[in-house]
Amino acid sequence: MKRRSASGRVVVTPAVAATGPFASAAAGAARAEATHPSGYPSPTTKGAHWVTTWTAVPQLTEPADLPPAPFTRGDRVLVDATLRQTVRVSVGGRYTRIRLSNAFGGTDLPVTAASMAHPADGKAGVSAVVPGSARPVTFGGRAGIDIPKGAQAVSDPLDFEVRPGSNLTVTLYLADGQASGSITSHPGSRTTSHMLSGDHLGDSDLPGATPVDHWYFLSGLEAWSTRTTAAAVMLGDSLTDGRGSTTNGNDRWPDQLLDRLQSRPATSDIAILNQAAGGNRVLHDGPGPNALARLDRDVLAQSGVSRLLVFQGINDIPGGTSESTAEQVTADLVNAYRQIITRAHAQGIRVYGATLTPFEGNGYDDAAGLHESSRQAVNAWIRTSGRFDAVIDFDQAVRDPRNIRRLSPAYDVGDHLHLNPAGYRALADTVPTELFQQTPAPPGFT
């Protein structure tokens, strides 16, 4: 396959003969098999499997979140452009592969080439990579791939070691861009990405690049992992997506939970997958499909998932504008949780429920107290129904003990709904780590 670099020279990337899932990583693998010191499984390790180690929920990009000019021109986006993004993985691995999503693209997405590298100083959100660390990513042995409208693409396995909790850089080059104003992204990245005109796939840094705090097209990273390694999905909205957390700080509550799990040998083999989207609802579409609609894509289709934590429903509660509609929203949320539990259990996934946190003083509050009554009723069901395999009381962890309808001032980012990093730490510290240890399924797990 040929592509033209920014300098005009033609770069030839030979196709790799694909004879199996590890074909593109086969060169030198036999030699490395006996010498690799990491302890990560090889392609032939018995019981090894793919586990998703990082995710971002694919969303339709709102106009305000499209790449800025000159990277968006009418109905074409990222033409002859390099896009560099960093993500923080959960569990590590010797072999990795990426997932790219065109779920909301208005046309096919032609990705010309991609690479993986270690970011400079191991930092999130930087445009520079460690010189010499970049490795080409292939798709069926080819340098690039055309991803059909509405589809995703999984790369070939790459012999590229990543360590648990480390940052990783993925760089994409799009020669032709996407011929549509509808593209797939995750706007709430809380991580800086970088765009630069031309083909700079192999450059160690991107001086003059345009920074944006969104992820585009990149939706997942998988690691080839040991038999005991598994993933836990955090299904949620902006409180899990991390509104109020530090840009490039990786201090959302799922990040801080990962830190706790990584510090304990008994839980260090659990990946934490943040499958949250700001404004997302359980019952109805909003920013992205509703939680019931995206459950298959964002939970059940992820590799190696053994647990699901549901912390979502706050954005549905304002739909109750009268006593009868508030009661209906409460009943509908309870039924939705039952559906989520049933569908996840059918796939052998344990489901943990988190209570909804306070919002008095926010626009979600109402003078009649209907929304607070609905929140309390939903929380009472979560706590007492016995349907969840475990309950995590986020409400109790961050509410003001002097006024349980309101967030503790120490944790309130200022809008009386979202949390600051200290508040997100309080949530992370509330999750019992023993829920992630390898134990037999509880009685009645169906």
Coordinates of C-alpha atoms in Angstrom, one line a residue:
M1 CA 0.0 0.0 0.0
K2 CA 1.3 3.5 -0.9
R3 CA 0.6 6.8 0.8
R4 CA 2.2 10.2 0.3
S5 CA 3.9 11.9 3.3
A6 CA 3.8 15.6 4.0
S7 CA 7.1 16.1 2.3
G8 CA 5.7 14.5 -0.9
R9 CA 7.7 11.3 -0.8
V10 CA 5.8 8.0 -1.3
V11 CA 5.9 5.7 1.7
V12 CA 5.4 2.1 0.9
T13 CA 3.9 -0.1 3.7
P14 CA 4.0 -3.8 2.7
A15 CA 1.0 -5.8 3.5
V16 CA 1.5 -8.6 6.0
A17 CA 0.3 -12.0 5.1
A18 CA -2.6 -12.7 7.5
T19 CA -2.7 -16.4 8.5
G20 CA -4.3 -16.0 11.9
P21 CA -5.2 -13.4 14.5
F22 CA -1.6 -12.9 15.5
A23 CA -0.2 -12.9 11.9
S24 CA 0.8 -9.3 11.9
A25 CA 2.7 -9.7 15.2
A26 CA 4.3 -12.9 14.1
A27 CA 7.6 -11.5 12.9
G28 CA 10.2 -12.1 15.6
A29 CA 7.5 -13.6 18.0
A30 CA 9.2 -17.0 18.2
R31 CA 12.5 -15.4 19.2
A32 CA 10.7 -13.1 21.8
E33 CA 8.7 -16.0 23.1
A34 CA 11.5 -17.4 25.2
T35 CA 13.1 -14.0 26.1
H36 CA 10.2 -11.6 26.9
P37 CA 10.4 -10.7 30.6
S38 CA 7.0 -9.2 31.2
G39 CA 5.2 -12.4 32.2
Y40 CA 2.3 -11.5 29.9
P41 CA 0.8 -14.3 27.9
S42 CA 2.0 -15.3 24.5
P43 CA -0.3 -16.1 21.5
T44 CA -0.1 -19.8 22.5
T45 CA -0.7 -19.4 26.3
K46 CA -3.5 -21.7 27.4
G47 CA -6.6 -19.8 28.5
A48 CA -5.4 -16.4 27.5
H49 CA -8.0 -14.1 26.0
W50 CA -8.7 -10.6 24.9
V51 CA -9.8 -8.1 27.6
T52 CA -10.8 -4.5 26.8
T53 CA -8.5 -2.3 28.8
W54 CA -9.8 1.2 27.8
T55 CA -13.0 2.5 26.3
A56 CA -14.9 5.6 25.3
V57 CA -18.5 5.7 24.4
P58 CA -19.0 6.5 20.7
Q59 CA -21.3 9.5 20.2
L60 CA -22.6 11.7 17.3
T61 CA -20.4 14.8 17.3
E62 CA -22.3 18.0 18.0
P63 CA -21.5 20.9 15.7
A64 CA -19.6 22.7 18.5
D65 CA -17.4 19.7 19.1
L66 CA -16.4 19.1 15.5
P67 CA -12.7 19.7 14.7
P68 CA -12.0 23.4 14.3
A69 CA -11.1 25.0 11.0
P70 CA -9.2 24.1 8.9
F71 CA -10.0 20.5 9.9
T72 CA -13.7 20.9 9.2
R73 CA -14.6 22.3 5.9
G74 CA -18.2 22.1 4.9
D75 CA -19.0 18.4 4.7
R76 CA -15.5 17.1 4.9
V77 CA -13.6 16.5 8.1
L78 CA -9.9 15.9 8.8
V79 CA -8.7 15.9 5.2
D80 CA -5.0 15.3 4.9
A81 CA -4.7 15.5 8.7
T82 CA -2.9 13.7 11.5
L83 CA -4.8 13.1 14.7
R84 CA -2.8 12.2 17.9
Q85 CA -4.7 11.0 21.0
T86 CA -3.7 9.6 24.4
V87 CA -5.6 7.1 26.5
R88 CA -5.0 5.6 29.9
V89 CA -5.1 1.8 29.9
S90 CA -6.3 -0.4 32.9
V91 CA -4.6 -3.8 32.7
G92 CA -1.4 -4.2 30.7
G93 CA -0.4 -6.6 28.0
R94 CA 2.3 -7.6 25.6
Y95 CA -0.1 -7.7 22.7
T96 CA -2.6 -5.0 22.1
R97 CA -5.2 -4.0 19.5
I98 CA -7.3 -0.9 18.9
R99 CA -11.0 -0.4 18.1
L100 CA -12.1 2.5 15.8
S101 CA -15.7 3.4 15.5
N102 CA -17.8 4.9 12.7
A103 CA -21.0 4.3 14.6
F104 CA -22.4 7.8 13.8
G105 CA -20.5 8.7 10.7
G106 CA -22.6 9.9 7.7
T107 CA -20.3 8.1 5.3
D108 CA -17.6 5.4 5.3
L109 CA -14.5 6.4 7.2
P110 CA -11.2 5.9 5.3
V111 CA -8.3 5.6 7.8
T112 CA -5.1 5.8 5.8
A113 CA -2.7 4.7 8.5
A114 CA -2.3 4.4 12.3
S115 CA 0.4 3.9 14.8
M116 CA 0.8 3.2 18.5
A117 CA 3.5 4.8 20.7
H118 CA 4.5 5.7 24.3
P119 CA 3.7 9.3 25.1
A120 CA 6.6 11.6 26.1
D121 CA 7.3 11.2 29.9
G122 CA 4.3 8.9 30.0
K123 CA 1.9 11.8 30.3
A124 CA -1.7 12.1 29.2
G125 CA -2.7 14.7 26.6
V126 CA 0.8 15.5 25.2
S127 CA 1.6 15.8 21.5
A128 CA 5.0 14.2 21.7
V129 CA 5.9 10.5 21.8
V130 CA 9.0 8.7 23.0
P131 CA 11.3 8.8 20.0
G132 CA 11.6 5.4 18.4
S133 CA 8.6 3.9 20.2
A134 CA 6.0 4.3 17.4
R135 CA 4.8 1.1 15.8
P136 CA 2.5 0.8 12.8
V137 CA -1.0 -0.6 13.4
T138 CA -2.4 -2.8 10.7
F139 CA -5.9 -4.0 9.7
G140 CA -5.9 -7.5 8.1
G141 CA -2.2 -6.9 7.2
R142 CA -2.9 -3.5 5.6
A143 CA -1.8 -0.1 6.7
G144 CA -5.3 1.4 6.6
I145 CA -9.0 0.5 6.4
D146 CA -12.3 1.9 5.1
I147 CA -14.8 1.5 8.0
P148 CA -18.4 1.3 6.7
K149 CA -21.0 3.7 7.9
G150 CA -22.3 2.6 11.3
A151 CA -19.5 0.0 11.8
Q152 CA -16.3 -0.4 13.8
A153 CA -12.9 -1.9 13.0
V154 CA -10.6 -3.9 15.2
S155 CA -6.9 -3.8 14.3
D156 CA -4.5 -6.7 14.1
P157 CA -2.7 -7.6 17.3
L158 CA 0.5 -5.6 17.8
D159 CA 3.5 -6.8 19.7
F160 CA 3.7 -3.6 21.8
E161 CA 3.8 -3.9 25.6
V162 CA 1.7 -1.5 27.7
R163 CA 1.9 -1.4 31.5
P164 CA -1.1 -1.3 33.8
G165 CA -2.4 2.2 34.4
S166 CA -0.1 3.7 31.9
N167 CA -0.9 6.2 29.1
L168 CA -0.7 5.2 25.4
T169 CA -0.6 7.3 22.3
V170 CA -2.6 6.4 19.1
T171 CA -2.0 8.4 16.0
L172 CA -4.2 8.3 12.9
Y173 CA -3.6 9.8 9.5
L174 CA -6.6 10.4 7.2
A175 CA -5.5 11.4 3.6
D176 CA -9.1 11.9 2.3
G177 CA -10.8 12.7 5.6
Q178 CA -14.5 11.8 6.2
A179 CA -16.9 13.2 3.6
S180 CA -19.6 14.1 6.1
G181 CA -20.4 16.6 8.9
S182 CA -21.6 13.6 10.9
I183 CA -18.6 11.9 12.6
T184 CA -18.1 9.8 15.7
S185 CA -16.3 11.1 18.8
H186 CA -16.4 11.2 22.5
P187 CA -16.6 14.9 23.4
G188 CA -16.1 14.4 27.2
S189 CA -12.6 13.1 26.9
R190 CA -11.1 15.3 29.6
T191 CA -7.9 14.6 27.7
T192 CA -6.2 16.8 25.1
S193 CA -5.9 15.5 21.5
H194 CA -3.8 17.1 18.7
M195 CA -4.4 17.8 15.0
L196 CA -1.9 18.8 12.4
S197 CA -2.3 19.1 8.6
G198 CA -0.3 16.6 6.6
D199 CA 1.0 13.2 7.2
H200 CA 3.0 13.3 10.5
L201 CA 2.3 9.7 11.6
G202 CA 5.9 9.0 12.4
D203 CA 6.9 12.3 13.8
S204 CA 8.0 12.4 17.5
D205 CA 6.2 15.6 18.1
L206 CA 3.6 17.8 16.4
P207 CA 4.8 21.4 16.8
G208 CA 2.0 23.9 15.9
A209 CA -0.7 21.3 16.3
T210 CA -4.2 22.3 17.2
P211 CA -5.3 21.0 20.7
V212 CA -8.8 19.9 21.3
D213 CA -10.3 18.2 24.4
H214 CA -12.2 15.5 22.6
W215 CA -11.5 12.0 21.3
Y216 CA -12.4 11.1 17.7
F217 CA -13.0 7.7 16.2
L218 CA -11.0 5.8 18.9
S219 CA -13.4 3.7 21.0
G220 CA -11.4 0.9 22.6
L221 CA -8.1 -0.8 23.3
E222 CA -7.8 -4.5 24.1
A223 CA -5.0 -6.4 25.7
W224 CA -4.1 -10.1 25.3
S225 CA -4.5 -11.2 28.9
T226 CA -4.2 -14.1 31.3
R227 CA -7.2 -16.4 32.1
T228 CA -8.0 -14.6 35.3
T229 CA -7.9 -11.1 33.9
A230 CA -11.4 -9.5 33.4
A231 CA -13.1 -6.2 32.8
A232 CA -15.7 -4.2 34.8
V233 CA -17.9 -1.7 33.0
M234 CA -19.0 1.5 34.6
L235 CA -22.3 2.5 32.9
G236 CA -23.2 6.1 33.5
D237 CA -23.6 9.7 32.6
S238 CA -21.5 12.9 33.2
L239 CA -20.8 12.0 36.8
T240 CA -18.9 8.9 35.6
D241 CA -17.7 10.6 32.4
G242 CA -15.9 13.0 34.8
R243 CA -17.4 16.4 34.5
G244 CA -15.6 18.4 37.2
S245 CA -12.5 16.3 37.0
T246 CA -9.1 17.6 35.9
T247 CA -8.3 17.7 32.2
N248 CA -5.4 15.3 31.6
G249 CA -5.5 14.4 35.3
N250 CA -7.3 11.0 35.0
D251 CA -9.0 11.6 38.3
R252 CA -12.6 10.7 37.4
W253 CA -14.0 8.2 40.0
P254 CA -13.4 5.2 37.7
D255 CA -9.7 6.3 37.3
Q256 CA -9.4 6.5 41.1
L257 CA -11.1 3.2 41.6
L258 CA -8.6 1.6 39.1
D259 CA -5.7 3.0 41.2
R260 CA -7.2 1.3 44.3
L261 CA -7.6 -2.0 42.5
Q262 CA -4.1 -1.8 41.0
S263 CA -2.6 -1.4 44.5
R264 CA -4.0 -4.7 45.6
P265 CA -2.6 -8.0 44.2
A266 CA -6.0 -9.7 44.5
T267 CA -7.7 -7.1 42.2
S268 CA -4.8 -5.9 40.0
D269 CA -6.1 -8.0 37.1
I270 CA -9.4 -6.1 36.7
A271 CA -9.8 -3.6 33.9
I272 CA -12.1 -0.6 34.6
L273 CA -14.0 0.5 31.5
N274 CA -15.6 3.9 31.6
Q275 CA -18.7 3.6 29.4
A276 CA -20.3 6.9 30.3
A277 CA -21.5 9.9 28.3
G278 CA -22.5 13.3 29.6
G279 CA -26.2 13.9 29.6
N280 CA -27.0 10.3 28.8
R281 CA -30.3 8.8 30.1
V282 CA -31.5 5.3 30.9
L283 CA -34.9 5.5 29.3
H284 CA -34.8 8.0 26.4
D285 CA -32.2 9.1 23.9
G286 CA -30.4 12.4 24.6
P287 CA -26.7 12.9 24.0
G288 CA -26.3 9.4 22.6
P289 CA -28.6 6.4 22.7
N290 CA -30.3 5.6 26.0
A291 CA -28.6 3.1 28.3
L292 CA -31.0 0.3 27.4
A293 CA -30.2 0.8 23.7
R294 CA -26.5 0.9 24.1
L295 CA -26.2 -1.9 26.6
D296 CA -25.3 -4.5 23.9
R297 CA -22.6 -2.3 22.3
D298 CA -21.1 -0.7 25.4
V299 CA -21.3 -3.6 27.8
L300 CA -22.2 -7.0 26.4
A301 CA -20.0 -6.7 23.3
Q302 CA -16.9 -5.7 25.2
S303 CA -14.1 -8.3 25.5
G304 CA -13.7 -10.1 28.8
V305 CA -16.4 -8.3 30.8
S306 CA -17.3 -10.0 34.1
R307 CA -18.9 -7.1 36.1
L308 CA -21.1 -4.1 35.5
L309 CA -21.7 -1.2 37.8
V310 CA -24.8 0.9 37.0
F311 CA -24.7 4.5 38.2
Q312 CA -27.3 6.2 36.0
G313 CA -30.7 7.7 36.2
I314 CA -30.3 11.3 37.4
N315 CA -30.9 12.7 33.9
D316 CA -34.2 10.8 33.6
I317 CA -35.7 12.2 36.8
P318 CA -36.5 15.8 35.6
G319 CA -38.9 14.1 33.1
G320 CA -41.4 13.8 36.0
T321 CA -43.1 17.2 35.9
S322 CA -46.2 16.2 37.9
E323 CA -46.9 13.7 40.7
S324 CA -48.2 11.1 38.3
T325 CA -45.3 11.5 35.8
A326 CA -42.7 11.5 38.6
E327 CA -44.2 8.2 39.8
Q328 CA -44.1 6.9 36.3
V329 CA -40.4 7.8 35.8
T330 CA -39.6 6.1 39.1
A331 CA -41.4 2.9 38.0
D332 CA -39.8 3.0 34.5
L333 CA -36.3 3.4 36.0
V334 CA -36.9 0.4 38.3
N335 CA -38.1 -1.7 35.3
A336 CA -35.1 -0.5 33.3
Y337 CA -32.7 -1.6 36.0
R338 CA -34.4 -5.0 36.1
Q339 CA -33.9 -5.3 32.3
I340 CA -30.2 -4.4 32.6
I341 CA -29.7 -7.0 35.3
T342 CA -31.5 -9.7 33.4
R343 CA -29.6 -9.1 30.2
A344 CA -26.2 -8.9 31.9
H345 CA -26.9 -12.0 34.0
A346 CA -27.7 -13.9 30.9
Q347 CA -24.1 -13.3 29.8
G348 CA -22.7 -14.3 33.2
I349 CA -22.0 -10.7 34.2
R350 CA -22.5 -9.6 37.8
V351 CA -24.4 -6.3 38.2
Y352 CA -23.7 -3.8 41.0
G353 CA -26.1 -0.8 41.6
A354 CA -25.0 2.6 42.8
T355 CA -27.5 5.0 44.4
L356 CA -28.2 8.4 42.8
T357 CA -26.4 11.4 44.3
P358 CA -28.1 14.6 45.5
F359 CA -28.8 17.6 43.3
E360 CA -30.6 20.2 45.5
G361 CA -29.8 23.7 44.3
N362 CA -29.2 22.5 40.7
G363 CA -31.6 23.1 37.9
Y364 CA -32.7 19.5 38.2
D365 CA -34.3 20.4 41.6
D366 CA -38.0 21.5 41.6
A367 CA -40.0 23.6 44.0
A368 CA -42.5 20.8 44.6
G369 CA -39.9 18.3 45.5
L370 CA -41.1 15.8 42.9
H371 CA -37.7 15.1 41.6
E372 CA -36.2 14.6 45.0
S373 CA -39.0 12.2 45.9
S374 CA -38.3 10.3 42.8
R375 CA -34.6 10.1 43.5
Q376 CA -35.3 8.8 47.0
A377 CA -37.8 6.2 45.8
V378 CA -35.3 5.0 43.2
N379 CA -32.5 4.8 45.8
A380 CA -34.8 2.9 48.2
W381 CA -35.4 0.3 45.5
I382 CA -31.7 0.0 44.7
R383 CA -30.9 -0.5 48.4
T384 CA -33.6 -2.9 49.3
S385 CA -34.9 -4.8 46.3
G386 CA -32.1 -7.4 46.4
R387 CA -32.0 -7.5 42.6
F388 CA -28.4 -6.1 42.3
D389 CA -25.6 -8.4 43.2
A390 CA -24.3 -5.6 45.4
V391 CA -25.2 -2.1 46.2
I392 CA -22.7 0.9 46.4
D393 CA -24.2 3.8 48.3
F394 CA -22.8 6.8 46.4
D395 CA -25.6 9.0 47.8
Q396 CA -24.5 8.5 51.4
A397 CA -20.8 8.9 50.4
V398 CA -21.1 12.5 49.1
R399 CA -24.2 14.0 50.6
D400 CA -24.1 16.8 53.1
P401 CA -24.8 15.1 56.5
R402 CA -26.6 18.3 57.6
N403 CA -28.9 18.2 54.5
I404 CA -29.1 14.9 52.8
R405 CA -30.8 16.5 49.7
R406 CA -27.6 18.4 48.9
L407 CA -24.0 17.5 48.0
S408 CA -21.4 18.0 50.6
P409 CA -19.8 21.5 49.9
A410 CA -16.4 19.8 50.1
Y411 CA -17.3 17.7 47.0
D412 CA -19.4 20.1 45.0
V413 CA -17.8 21.4 41.9
G414 CA -20.1 24.4 42.1
D415 CA -23.2 23.4 40.2
H416 CA -24.7 21.3 43.0
L417 CA -24.7 18.2 40.8
H418 CA -21.2 17.3 39.6
L419 CA -18.2 16.5 41.8
N420 CA -14.7 17.8 42.1
P421 CA -11.7 15.4 42.2
A422 CA -12.1 15.0 46.0
G423 CA -15.8 14.0 45.5
Y424 CA -14.8 11.5 42.8
R425 CA -12.3 10.0 45.2
A426 CA -15.1 9.7 47.8
L427 CA -17.1 7.7 45.3
A428 CA -14.1 5.5 44.3
D429 CA -13.3 4.8 48.0
T430 CA -16.9 3.7 48.6
V431 CA -16.7 0.8 46.2
P432 CA -15.6 -2.4 48.0
T433 CA -12.6 -3.9 46.4
E434 CA -13.7 -7.4 47.3
L435 CA -16.4 -7.1 44.7
F436 CA -13.7 -7.5 42.1
Q437 CA -12.0 -10.5 43.5
Q438 CA -12.3 -13.9 41.9
T439 CA -15.2 -15.6 43.8
P440 CA -17.9 -18.1 42.9
A441 CA -21.2 -16.6 41.6
P442 CA -23.7 -15.8 44.3
P443 CA -26.7 -18.0 44.9
G444 CA -29.6 -17.5 42.5
F445 CA -27.3 -15.8 39.9
T446 CA -29.6 -16.0 36.9

